[in-house]
PDB file of N, CA and C in Angstrom:
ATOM      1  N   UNK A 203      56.820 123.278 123.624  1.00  0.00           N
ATOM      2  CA  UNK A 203      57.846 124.214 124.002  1.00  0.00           C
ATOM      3  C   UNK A 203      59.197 123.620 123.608  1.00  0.00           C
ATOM      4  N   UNK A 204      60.113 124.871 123.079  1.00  0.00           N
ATOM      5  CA  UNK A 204      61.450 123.791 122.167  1.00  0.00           C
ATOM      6  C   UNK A 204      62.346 123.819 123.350  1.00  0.00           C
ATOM      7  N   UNK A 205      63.339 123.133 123.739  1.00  0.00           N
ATOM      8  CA  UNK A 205      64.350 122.494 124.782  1.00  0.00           C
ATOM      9  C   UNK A 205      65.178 124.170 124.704  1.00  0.00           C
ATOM     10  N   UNK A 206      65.901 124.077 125.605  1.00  0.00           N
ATOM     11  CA  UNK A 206      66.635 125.001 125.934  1.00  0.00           C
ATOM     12  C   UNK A 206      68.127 124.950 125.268  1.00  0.00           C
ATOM     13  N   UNK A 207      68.310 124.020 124.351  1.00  0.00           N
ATOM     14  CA  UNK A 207      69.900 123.608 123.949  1.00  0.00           C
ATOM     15  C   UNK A 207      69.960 124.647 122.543  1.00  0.00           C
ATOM     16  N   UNK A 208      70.706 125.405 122.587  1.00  0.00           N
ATOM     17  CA  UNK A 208      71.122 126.562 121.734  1.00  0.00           C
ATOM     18  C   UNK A 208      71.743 125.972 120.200  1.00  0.00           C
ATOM     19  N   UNK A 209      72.614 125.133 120.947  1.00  0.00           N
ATOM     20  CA  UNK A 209      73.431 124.289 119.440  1.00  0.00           C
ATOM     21  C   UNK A 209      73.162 123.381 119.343  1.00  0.00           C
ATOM     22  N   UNK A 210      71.830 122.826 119.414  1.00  0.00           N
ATOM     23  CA  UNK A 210      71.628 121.515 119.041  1.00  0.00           C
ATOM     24  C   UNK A 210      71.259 120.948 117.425  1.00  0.00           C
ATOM     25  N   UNK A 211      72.112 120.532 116.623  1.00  0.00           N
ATOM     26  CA  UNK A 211      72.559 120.167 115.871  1.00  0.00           C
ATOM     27  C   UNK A 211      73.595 121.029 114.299  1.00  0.00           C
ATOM     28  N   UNK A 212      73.942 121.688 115.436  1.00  0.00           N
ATOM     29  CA  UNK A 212      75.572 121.796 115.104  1.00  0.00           C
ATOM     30  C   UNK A 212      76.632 121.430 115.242  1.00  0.00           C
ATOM     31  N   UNK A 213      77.978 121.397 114.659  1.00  0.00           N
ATOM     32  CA  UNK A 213      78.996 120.713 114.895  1.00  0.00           C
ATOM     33  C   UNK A 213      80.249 121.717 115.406  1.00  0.00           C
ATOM     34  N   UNK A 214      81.211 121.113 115.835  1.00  0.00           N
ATOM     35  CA  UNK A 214      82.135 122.404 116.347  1.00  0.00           C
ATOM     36  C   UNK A 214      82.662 122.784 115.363  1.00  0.00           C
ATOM     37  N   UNK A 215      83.315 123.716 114.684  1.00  0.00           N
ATOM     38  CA  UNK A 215      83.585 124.776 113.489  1.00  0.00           C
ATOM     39  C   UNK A 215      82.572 124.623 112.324  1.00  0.00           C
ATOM     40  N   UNK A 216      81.746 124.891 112.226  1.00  0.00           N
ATOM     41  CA  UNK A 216      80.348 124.535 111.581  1.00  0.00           C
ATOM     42  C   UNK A 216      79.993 126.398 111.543  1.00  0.00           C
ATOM     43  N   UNK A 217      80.050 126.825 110.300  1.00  0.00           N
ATOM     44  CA  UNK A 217      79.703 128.036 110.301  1.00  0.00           C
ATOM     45  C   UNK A 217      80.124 128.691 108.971  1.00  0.00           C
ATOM     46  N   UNK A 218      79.797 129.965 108.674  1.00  0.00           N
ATOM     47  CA  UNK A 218      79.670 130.455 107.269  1.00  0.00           C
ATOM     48  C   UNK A 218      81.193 131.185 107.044  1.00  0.00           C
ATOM     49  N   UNK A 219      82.207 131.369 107.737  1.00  0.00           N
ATOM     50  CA  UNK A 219      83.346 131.538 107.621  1.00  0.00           C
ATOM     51  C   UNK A 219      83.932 131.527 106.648  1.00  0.00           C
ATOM     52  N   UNK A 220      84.812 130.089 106.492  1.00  0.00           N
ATOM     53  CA  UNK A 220      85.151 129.295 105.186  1.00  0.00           C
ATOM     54  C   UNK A 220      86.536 129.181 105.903  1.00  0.00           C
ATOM     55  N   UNK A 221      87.105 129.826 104.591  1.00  0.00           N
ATOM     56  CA  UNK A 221      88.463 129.666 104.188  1.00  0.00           C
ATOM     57  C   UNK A 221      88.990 130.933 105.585  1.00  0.00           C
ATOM     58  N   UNK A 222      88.350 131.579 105.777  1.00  0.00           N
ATOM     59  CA  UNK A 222      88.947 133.410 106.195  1.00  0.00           C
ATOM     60  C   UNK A 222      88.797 132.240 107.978  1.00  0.00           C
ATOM     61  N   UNK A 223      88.095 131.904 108.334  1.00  0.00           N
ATOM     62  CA  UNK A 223      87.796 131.183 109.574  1.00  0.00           C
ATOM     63  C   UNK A 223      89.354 129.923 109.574  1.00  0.00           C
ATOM     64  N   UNK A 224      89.830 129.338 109.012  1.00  0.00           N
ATOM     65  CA  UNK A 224      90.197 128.071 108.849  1.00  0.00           C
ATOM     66  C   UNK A 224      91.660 128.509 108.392  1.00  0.00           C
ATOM     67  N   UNK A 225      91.824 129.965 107.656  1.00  0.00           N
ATOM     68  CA  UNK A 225      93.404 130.348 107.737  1.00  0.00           C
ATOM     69  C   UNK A 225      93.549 130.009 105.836  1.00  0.00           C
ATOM     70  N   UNK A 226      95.017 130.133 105.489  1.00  0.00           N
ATOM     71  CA  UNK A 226      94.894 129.580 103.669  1.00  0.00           C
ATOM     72  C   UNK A 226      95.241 128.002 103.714  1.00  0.00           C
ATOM     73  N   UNK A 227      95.018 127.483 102.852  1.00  0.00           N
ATOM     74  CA  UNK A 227      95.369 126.083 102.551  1.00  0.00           C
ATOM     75  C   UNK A 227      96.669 125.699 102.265  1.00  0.00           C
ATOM     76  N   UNK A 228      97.309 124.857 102.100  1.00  0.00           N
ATOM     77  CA  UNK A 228      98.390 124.646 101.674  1.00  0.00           C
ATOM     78  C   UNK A 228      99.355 125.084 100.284  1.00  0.00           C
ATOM     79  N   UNK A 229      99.906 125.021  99.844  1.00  0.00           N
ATOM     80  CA  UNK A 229      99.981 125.289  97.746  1.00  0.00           C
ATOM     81  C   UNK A 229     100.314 123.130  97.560  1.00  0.00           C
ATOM     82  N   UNK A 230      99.419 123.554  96.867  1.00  0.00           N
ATOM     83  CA  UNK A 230      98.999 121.907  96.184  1.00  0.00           C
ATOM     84  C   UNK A 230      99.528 121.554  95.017  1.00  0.00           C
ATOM     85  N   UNK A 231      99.933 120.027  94.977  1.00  0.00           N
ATOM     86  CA  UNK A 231     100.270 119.599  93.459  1.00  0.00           C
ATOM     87  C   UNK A 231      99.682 118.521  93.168  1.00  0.00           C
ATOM     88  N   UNK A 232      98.870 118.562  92.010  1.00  0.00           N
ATOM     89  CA  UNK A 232      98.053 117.446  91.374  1.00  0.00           C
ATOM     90  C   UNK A 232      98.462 116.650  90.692  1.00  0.00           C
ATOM     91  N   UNK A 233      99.548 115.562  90.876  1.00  0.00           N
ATOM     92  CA  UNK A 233      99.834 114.227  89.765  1.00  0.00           C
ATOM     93  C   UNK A 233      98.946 113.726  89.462  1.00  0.00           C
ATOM     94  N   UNK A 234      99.062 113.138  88.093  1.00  0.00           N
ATOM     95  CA  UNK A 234      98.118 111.906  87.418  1.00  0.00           C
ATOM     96  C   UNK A 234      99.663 110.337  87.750  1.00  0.00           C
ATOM     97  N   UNK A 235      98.537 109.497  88.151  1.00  0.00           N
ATOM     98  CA  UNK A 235      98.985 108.638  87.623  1.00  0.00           C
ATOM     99  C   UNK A 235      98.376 107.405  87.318  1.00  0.00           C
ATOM    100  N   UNK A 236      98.710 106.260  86.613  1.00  0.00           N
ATOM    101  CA  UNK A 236      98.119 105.264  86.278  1.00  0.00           C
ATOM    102  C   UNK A 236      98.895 104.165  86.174  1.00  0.00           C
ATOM    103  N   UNK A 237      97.339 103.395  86.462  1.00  0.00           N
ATOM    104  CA  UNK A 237      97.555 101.610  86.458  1.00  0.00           C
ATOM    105  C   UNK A 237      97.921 101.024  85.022  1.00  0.00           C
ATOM    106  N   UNK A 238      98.104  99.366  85.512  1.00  0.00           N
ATOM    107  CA  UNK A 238      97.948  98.550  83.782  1.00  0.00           C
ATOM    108  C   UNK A 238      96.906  98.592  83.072  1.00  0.00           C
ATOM    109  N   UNK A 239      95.532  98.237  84.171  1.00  0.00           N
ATOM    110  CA  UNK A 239      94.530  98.916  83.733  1.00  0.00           C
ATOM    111  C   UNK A 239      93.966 100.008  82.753  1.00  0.00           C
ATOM    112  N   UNK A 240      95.074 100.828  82.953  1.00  0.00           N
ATOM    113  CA  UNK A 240      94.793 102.502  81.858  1.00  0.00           C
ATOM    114  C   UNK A 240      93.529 103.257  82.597  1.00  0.00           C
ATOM    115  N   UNK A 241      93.357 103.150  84.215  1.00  0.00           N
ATOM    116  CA  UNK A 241      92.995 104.063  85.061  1.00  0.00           C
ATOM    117  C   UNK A 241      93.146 105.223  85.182  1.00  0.00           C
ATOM    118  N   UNK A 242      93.215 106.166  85.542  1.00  0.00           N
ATOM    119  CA  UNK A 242      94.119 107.673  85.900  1.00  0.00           C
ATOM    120  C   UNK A 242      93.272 107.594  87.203  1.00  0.00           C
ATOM    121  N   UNK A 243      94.825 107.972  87.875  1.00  0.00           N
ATOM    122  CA  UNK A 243      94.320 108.892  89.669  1.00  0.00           C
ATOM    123  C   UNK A 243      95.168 109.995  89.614  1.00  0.00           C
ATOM    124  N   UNK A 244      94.533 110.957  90.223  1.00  0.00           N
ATOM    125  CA  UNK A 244      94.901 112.152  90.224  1.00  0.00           C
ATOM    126  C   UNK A 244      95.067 112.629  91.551  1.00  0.00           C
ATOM    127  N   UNK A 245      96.012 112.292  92.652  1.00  0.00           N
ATOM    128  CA  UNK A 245      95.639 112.621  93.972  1.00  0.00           C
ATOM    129  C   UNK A 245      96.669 114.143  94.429  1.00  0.00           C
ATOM    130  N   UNK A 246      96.084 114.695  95.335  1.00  0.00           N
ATOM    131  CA  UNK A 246      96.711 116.226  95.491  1.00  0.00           C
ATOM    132  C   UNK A 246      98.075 116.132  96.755  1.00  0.00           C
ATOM    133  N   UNK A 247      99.217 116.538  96.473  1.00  0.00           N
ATOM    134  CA  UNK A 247     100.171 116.501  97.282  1.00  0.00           C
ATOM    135  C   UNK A 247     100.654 117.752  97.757  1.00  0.00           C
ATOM    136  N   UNK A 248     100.937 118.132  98.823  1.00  0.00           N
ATOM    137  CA  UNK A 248     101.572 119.765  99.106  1.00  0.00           C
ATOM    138  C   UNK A 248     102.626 119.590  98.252  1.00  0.00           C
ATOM    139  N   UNK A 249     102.725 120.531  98.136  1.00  0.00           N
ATOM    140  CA  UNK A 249     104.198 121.224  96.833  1.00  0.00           C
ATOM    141  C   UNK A 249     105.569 120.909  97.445  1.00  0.00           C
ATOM    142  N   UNK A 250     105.547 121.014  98.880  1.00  0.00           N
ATOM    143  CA  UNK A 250     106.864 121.193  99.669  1.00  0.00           C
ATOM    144  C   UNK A 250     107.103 118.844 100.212  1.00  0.00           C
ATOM    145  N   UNK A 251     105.837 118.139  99.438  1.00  0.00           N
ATOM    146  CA  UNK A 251     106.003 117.125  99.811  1.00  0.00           C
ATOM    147  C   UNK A 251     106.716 115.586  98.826  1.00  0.00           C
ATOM    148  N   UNK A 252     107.202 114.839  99.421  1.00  0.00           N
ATOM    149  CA  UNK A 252     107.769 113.995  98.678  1.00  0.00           C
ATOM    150  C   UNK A 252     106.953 112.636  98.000  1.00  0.00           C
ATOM    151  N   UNK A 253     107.163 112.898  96.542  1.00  0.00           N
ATOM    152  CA  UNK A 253     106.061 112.460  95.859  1.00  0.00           C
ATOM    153  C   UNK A 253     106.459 110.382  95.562  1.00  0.00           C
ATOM    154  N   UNK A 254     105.022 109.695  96.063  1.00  0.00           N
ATOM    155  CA  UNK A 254     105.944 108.307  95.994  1.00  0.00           C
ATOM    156  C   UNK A 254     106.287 107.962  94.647  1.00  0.00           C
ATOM    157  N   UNK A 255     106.934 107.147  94.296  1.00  0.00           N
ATOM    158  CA  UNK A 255     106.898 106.126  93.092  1.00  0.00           C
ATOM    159  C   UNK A 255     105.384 105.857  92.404  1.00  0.00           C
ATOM    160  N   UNK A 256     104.801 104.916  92.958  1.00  0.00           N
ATOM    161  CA  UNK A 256     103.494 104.212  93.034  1.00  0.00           C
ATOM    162  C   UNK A 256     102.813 105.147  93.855  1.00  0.00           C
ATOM    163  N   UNK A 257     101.573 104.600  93.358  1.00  0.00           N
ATOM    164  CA  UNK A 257      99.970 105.151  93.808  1.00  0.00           C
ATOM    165  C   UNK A 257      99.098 104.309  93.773  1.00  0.00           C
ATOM    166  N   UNK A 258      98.637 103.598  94.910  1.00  0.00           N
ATOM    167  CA  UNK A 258      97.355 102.768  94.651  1.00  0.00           C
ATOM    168  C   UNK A 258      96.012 102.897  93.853  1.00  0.00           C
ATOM    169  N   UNK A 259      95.562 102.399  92.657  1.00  0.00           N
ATOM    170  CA  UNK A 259      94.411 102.724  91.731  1.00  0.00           C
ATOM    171  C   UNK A 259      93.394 102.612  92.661  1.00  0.00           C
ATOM    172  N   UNK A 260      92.819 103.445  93.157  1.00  0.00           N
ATOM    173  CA  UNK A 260      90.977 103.489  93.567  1.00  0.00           C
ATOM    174  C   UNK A 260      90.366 102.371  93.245  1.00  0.00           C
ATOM    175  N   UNK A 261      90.607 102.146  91.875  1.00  0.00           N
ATOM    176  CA  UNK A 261      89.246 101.238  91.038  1.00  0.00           C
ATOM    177  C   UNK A 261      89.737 100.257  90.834  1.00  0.00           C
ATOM    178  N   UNK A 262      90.958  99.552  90.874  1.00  0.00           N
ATOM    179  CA  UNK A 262      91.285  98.171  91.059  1.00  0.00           C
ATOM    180  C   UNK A 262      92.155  97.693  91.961  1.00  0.00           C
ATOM    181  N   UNK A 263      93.103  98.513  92.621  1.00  0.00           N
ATOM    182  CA  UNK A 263      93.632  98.049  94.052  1.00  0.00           C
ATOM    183  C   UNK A 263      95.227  98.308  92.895  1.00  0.00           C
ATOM    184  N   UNK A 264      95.430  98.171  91.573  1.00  0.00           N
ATOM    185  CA  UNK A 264      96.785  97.473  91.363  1.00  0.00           C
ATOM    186  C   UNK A 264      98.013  99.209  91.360  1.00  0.00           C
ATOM    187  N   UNK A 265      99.150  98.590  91.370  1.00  0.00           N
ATOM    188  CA  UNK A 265      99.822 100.127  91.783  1.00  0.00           C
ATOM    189  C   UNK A 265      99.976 101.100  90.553  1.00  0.00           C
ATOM    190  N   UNK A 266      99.674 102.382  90.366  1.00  0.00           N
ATOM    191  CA  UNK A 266      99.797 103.166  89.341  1.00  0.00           C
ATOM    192  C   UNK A 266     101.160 103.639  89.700  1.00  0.00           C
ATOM    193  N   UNK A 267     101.862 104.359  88.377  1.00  0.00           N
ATOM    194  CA  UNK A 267     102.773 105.159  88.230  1.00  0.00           C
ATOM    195  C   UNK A 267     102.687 106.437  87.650  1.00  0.00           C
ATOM    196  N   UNK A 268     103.601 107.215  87.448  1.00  0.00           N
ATOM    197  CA  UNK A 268     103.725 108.909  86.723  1.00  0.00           C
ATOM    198  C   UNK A 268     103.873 108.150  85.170  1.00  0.00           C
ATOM    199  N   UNK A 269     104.185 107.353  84.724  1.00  0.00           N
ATOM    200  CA  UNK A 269     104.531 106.930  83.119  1.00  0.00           C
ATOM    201  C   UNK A 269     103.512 106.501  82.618  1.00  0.00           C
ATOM    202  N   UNK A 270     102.643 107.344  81.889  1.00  0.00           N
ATOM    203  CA  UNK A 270     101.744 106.722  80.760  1.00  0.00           C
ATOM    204  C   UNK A 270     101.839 105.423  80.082  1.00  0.00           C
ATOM    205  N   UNK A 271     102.906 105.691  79.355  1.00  0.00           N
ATOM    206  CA  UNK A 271     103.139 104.223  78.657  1.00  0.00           C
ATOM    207  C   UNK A 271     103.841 103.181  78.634  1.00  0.00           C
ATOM    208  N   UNK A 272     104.253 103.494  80.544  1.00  0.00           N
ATOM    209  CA  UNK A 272     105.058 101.957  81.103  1.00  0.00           C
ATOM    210  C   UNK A 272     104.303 102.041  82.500  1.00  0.00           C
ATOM    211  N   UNK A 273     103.102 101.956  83.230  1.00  0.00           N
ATOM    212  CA  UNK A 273     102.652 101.687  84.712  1.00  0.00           C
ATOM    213  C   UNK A 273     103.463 100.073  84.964  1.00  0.00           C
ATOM    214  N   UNK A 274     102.973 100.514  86.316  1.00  0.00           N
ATOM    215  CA  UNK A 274     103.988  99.444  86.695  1.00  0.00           C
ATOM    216  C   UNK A 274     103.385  97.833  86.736  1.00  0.00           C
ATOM    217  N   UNK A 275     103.610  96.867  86.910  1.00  0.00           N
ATOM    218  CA  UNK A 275     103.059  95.821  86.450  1.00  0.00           C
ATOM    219  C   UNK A 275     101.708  95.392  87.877  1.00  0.00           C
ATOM    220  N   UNK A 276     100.897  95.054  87.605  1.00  0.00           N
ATOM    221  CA  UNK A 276     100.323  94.006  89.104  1.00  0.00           C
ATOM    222  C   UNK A 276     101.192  93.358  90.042  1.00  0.00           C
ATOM    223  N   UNK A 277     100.727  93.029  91.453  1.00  0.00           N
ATOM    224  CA  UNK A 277     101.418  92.107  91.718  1.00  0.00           C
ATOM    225  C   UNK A 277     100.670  90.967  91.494  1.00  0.00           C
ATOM    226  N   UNK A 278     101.808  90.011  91.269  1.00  0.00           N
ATOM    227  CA  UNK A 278     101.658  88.438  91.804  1.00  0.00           C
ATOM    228  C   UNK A 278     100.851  88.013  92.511  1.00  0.00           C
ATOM    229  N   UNK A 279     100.181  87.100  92.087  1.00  0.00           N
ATOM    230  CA  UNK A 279      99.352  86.885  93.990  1.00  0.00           C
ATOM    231  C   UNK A 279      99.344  85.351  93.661  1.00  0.00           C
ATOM    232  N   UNK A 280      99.473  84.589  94.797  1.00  0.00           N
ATOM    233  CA  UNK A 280      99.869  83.174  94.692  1.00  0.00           C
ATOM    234  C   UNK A 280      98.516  82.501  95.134  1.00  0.00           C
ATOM    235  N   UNK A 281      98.417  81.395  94.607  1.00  0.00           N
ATOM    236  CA  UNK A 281      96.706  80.900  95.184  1.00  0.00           C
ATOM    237  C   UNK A 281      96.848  80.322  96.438  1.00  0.00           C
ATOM    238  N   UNK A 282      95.454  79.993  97.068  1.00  0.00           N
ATOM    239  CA  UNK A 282      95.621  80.019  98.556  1.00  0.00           C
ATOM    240  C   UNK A 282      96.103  78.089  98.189  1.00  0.00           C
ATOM    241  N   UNK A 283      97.082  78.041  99.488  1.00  0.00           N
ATOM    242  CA  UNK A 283      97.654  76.891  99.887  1.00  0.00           C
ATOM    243  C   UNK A 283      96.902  75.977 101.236  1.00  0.00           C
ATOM    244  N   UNK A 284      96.296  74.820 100.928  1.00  0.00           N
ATOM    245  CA  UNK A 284      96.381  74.000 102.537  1.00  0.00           C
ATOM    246  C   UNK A 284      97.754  73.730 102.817  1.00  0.00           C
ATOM    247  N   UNK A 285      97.149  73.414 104.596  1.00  0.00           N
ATOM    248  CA  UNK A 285      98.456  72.674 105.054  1.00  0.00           C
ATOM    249  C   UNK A 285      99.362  71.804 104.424  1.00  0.00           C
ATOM    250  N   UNK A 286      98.380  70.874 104.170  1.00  0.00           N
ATOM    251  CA  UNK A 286      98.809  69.916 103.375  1.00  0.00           C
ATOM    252  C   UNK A 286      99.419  70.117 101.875  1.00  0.00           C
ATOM    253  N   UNK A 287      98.927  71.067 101.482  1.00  0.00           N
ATOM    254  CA  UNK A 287      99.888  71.304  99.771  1.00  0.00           C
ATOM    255  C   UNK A 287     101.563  71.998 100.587  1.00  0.00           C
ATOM    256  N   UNK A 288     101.645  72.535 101.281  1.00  0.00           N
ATOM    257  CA  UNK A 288     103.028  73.448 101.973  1.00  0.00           C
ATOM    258  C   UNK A 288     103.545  71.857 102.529  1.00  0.00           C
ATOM    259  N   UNK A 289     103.407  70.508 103.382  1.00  0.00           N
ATOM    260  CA  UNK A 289     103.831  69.406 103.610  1.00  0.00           C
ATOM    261  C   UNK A 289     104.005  68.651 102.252  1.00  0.00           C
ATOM    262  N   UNK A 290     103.479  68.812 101.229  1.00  0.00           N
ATOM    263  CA  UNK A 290     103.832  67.961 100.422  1.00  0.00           C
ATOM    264  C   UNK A 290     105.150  68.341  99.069  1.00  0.00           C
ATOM    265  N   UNK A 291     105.161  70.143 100.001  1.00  0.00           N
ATOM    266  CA  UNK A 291     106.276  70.569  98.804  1.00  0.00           C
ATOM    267  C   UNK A 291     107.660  70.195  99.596  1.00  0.00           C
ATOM    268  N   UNK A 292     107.377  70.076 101.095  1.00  0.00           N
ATOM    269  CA  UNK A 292     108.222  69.886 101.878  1.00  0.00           C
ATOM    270  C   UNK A 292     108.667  68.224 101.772  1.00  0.00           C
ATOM    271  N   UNK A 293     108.217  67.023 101.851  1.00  0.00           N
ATOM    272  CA  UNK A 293     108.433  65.865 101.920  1.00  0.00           C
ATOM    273  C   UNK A 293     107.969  65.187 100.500  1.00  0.00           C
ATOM    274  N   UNK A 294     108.439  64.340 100.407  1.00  0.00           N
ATOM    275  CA  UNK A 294     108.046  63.303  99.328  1.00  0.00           C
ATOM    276  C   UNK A 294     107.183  62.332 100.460  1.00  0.00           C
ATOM    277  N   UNK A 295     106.440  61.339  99.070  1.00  0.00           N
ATOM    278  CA  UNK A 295     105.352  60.405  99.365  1.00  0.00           C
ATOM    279  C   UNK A 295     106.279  59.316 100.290  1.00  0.00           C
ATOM    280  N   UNK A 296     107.197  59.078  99.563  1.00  0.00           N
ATOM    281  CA  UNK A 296     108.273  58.586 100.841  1.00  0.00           C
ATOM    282  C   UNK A 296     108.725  58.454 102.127  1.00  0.00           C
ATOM    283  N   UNK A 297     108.759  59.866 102.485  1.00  0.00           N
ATOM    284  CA  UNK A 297     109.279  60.371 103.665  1.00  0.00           C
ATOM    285  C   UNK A 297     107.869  60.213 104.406  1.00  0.00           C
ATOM    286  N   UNK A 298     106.745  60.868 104.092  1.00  0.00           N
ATOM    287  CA  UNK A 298     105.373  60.598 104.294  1.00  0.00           C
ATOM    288  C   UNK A 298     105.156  59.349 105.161  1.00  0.00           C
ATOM    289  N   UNK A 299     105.116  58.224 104.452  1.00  0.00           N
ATOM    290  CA  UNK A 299     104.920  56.914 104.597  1.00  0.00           C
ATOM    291  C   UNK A 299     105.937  56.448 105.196  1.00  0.00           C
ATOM    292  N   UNK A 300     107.358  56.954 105.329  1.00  0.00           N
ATOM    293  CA  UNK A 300     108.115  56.766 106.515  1.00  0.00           C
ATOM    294  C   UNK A 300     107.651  56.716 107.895  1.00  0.00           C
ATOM    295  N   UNK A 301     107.609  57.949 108.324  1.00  0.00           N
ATOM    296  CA  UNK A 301     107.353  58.952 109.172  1.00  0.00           C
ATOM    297  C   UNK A 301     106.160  58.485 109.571  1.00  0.00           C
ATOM    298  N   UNK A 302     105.078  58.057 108.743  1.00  0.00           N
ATOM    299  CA  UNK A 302     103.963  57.623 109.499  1.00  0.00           C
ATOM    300  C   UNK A 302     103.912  55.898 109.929  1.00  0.00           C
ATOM    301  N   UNK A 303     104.821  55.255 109.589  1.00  0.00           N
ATOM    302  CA  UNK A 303     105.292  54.170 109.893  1.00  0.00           C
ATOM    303  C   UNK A 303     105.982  53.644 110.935  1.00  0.00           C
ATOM    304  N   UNK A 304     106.419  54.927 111.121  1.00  0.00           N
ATOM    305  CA  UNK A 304     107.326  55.135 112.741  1.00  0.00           C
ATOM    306  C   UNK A 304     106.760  55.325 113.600  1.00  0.00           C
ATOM    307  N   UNK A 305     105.471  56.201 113.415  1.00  0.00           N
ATOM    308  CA  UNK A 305     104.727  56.915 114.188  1.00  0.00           C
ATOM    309  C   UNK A 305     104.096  55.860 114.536  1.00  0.00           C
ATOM    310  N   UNK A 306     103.237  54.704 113.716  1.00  0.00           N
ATOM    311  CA  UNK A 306     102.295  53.263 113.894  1.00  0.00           C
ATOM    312  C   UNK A 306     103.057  52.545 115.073  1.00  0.00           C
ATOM    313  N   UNK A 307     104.451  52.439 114.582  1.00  0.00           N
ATOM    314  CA  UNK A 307     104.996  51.357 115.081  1.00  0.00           C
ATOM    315  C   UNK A 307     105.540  51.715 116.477  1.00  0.00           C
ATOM    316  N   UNK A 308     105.448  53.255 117.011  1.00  0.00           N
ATOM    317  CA  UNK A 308     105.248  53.464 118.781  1.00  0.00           C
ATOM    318  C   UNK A 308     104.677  53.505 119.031  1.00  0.00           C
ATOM    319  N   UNK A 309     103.190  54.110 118.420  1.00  0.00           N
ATOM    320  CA  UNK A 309     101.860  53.753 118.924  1.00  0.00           C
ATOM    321  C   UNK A 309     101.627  52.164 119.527  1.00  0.00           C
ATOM    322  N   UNK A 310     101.865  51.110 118.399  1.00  0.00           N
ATOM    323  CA  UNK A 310     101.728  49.462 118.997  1.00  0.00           C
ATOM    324  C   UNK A 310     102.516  49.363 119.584  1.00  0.00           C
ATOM    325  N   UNK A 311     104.041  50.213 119.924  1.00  0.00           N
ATOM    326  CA  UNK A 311     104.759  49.266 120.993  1.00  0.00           C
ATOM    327  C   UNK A 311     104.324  50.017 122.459  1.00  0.00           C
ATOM    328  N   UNK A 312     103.429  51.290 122.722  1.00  0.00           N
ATOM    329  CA  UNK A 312     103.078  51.838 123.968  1.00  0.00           C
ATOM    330  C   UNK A 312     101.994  50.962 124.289  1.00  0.00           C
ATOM    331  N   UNK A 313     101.407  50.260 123.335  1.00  0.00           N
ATOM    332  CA  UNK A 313      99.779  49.760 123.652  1.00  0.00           C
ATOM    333  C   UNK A 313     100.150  48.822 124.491  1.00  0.00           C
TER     334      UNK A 313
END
């Protein structure tokens, strides 16, 4: 015997309606733009909306533009740093061996 639940596995506005149910859509504008890559994205903007500079490429992350034959460049990306490489742009081997000399020499005079 089937359960008594009427809508069971439907969703709420789930129905043969469409467009006439849901009202008209917006008026749309379709830019292309592209990466260094030589990607194209094509993403849809309302007509009445403000269109950015850049566009993130889908397929490689880097930023597209409206100019075919100038997109805008990648960014930069800097390689990952230890602690220790960021202390050593900061001090010389000097200061280093200072500093840890100072540090020795209160250690033996607390002992």
């Amino acid at each position: 015997m089937a359960s008594g639940n009427a809508i069971r596995g439907s969703r709420v506005g789930a129905g043969p309606m469409g467009e006439a149910e849901r009202g008209e859509s917006a008026p749309r504008l379709r830019l292309s733009f592209w990466c260094s890559n030589g990607h194209e994205t094509q993403p849809s903007f309302a007509s009445d909306a403000q269109v950015p500079d850049t566009w993130d490429c889908p397929r490689c992350g880097f930023p597209a533009g409206q100019d075919r034959e100038n997109p805008p460049d990648p960014p930069r990306t800097e390689p990952y740093k230890t602690h220790l490489a960021y202390v050593r742009e900061r001090r010389s081997d000097a200061d280093g061996e200072a500093i840890l000399a100072e540090a020795l020499a209160k250690l033996r005079g607390e002992i």
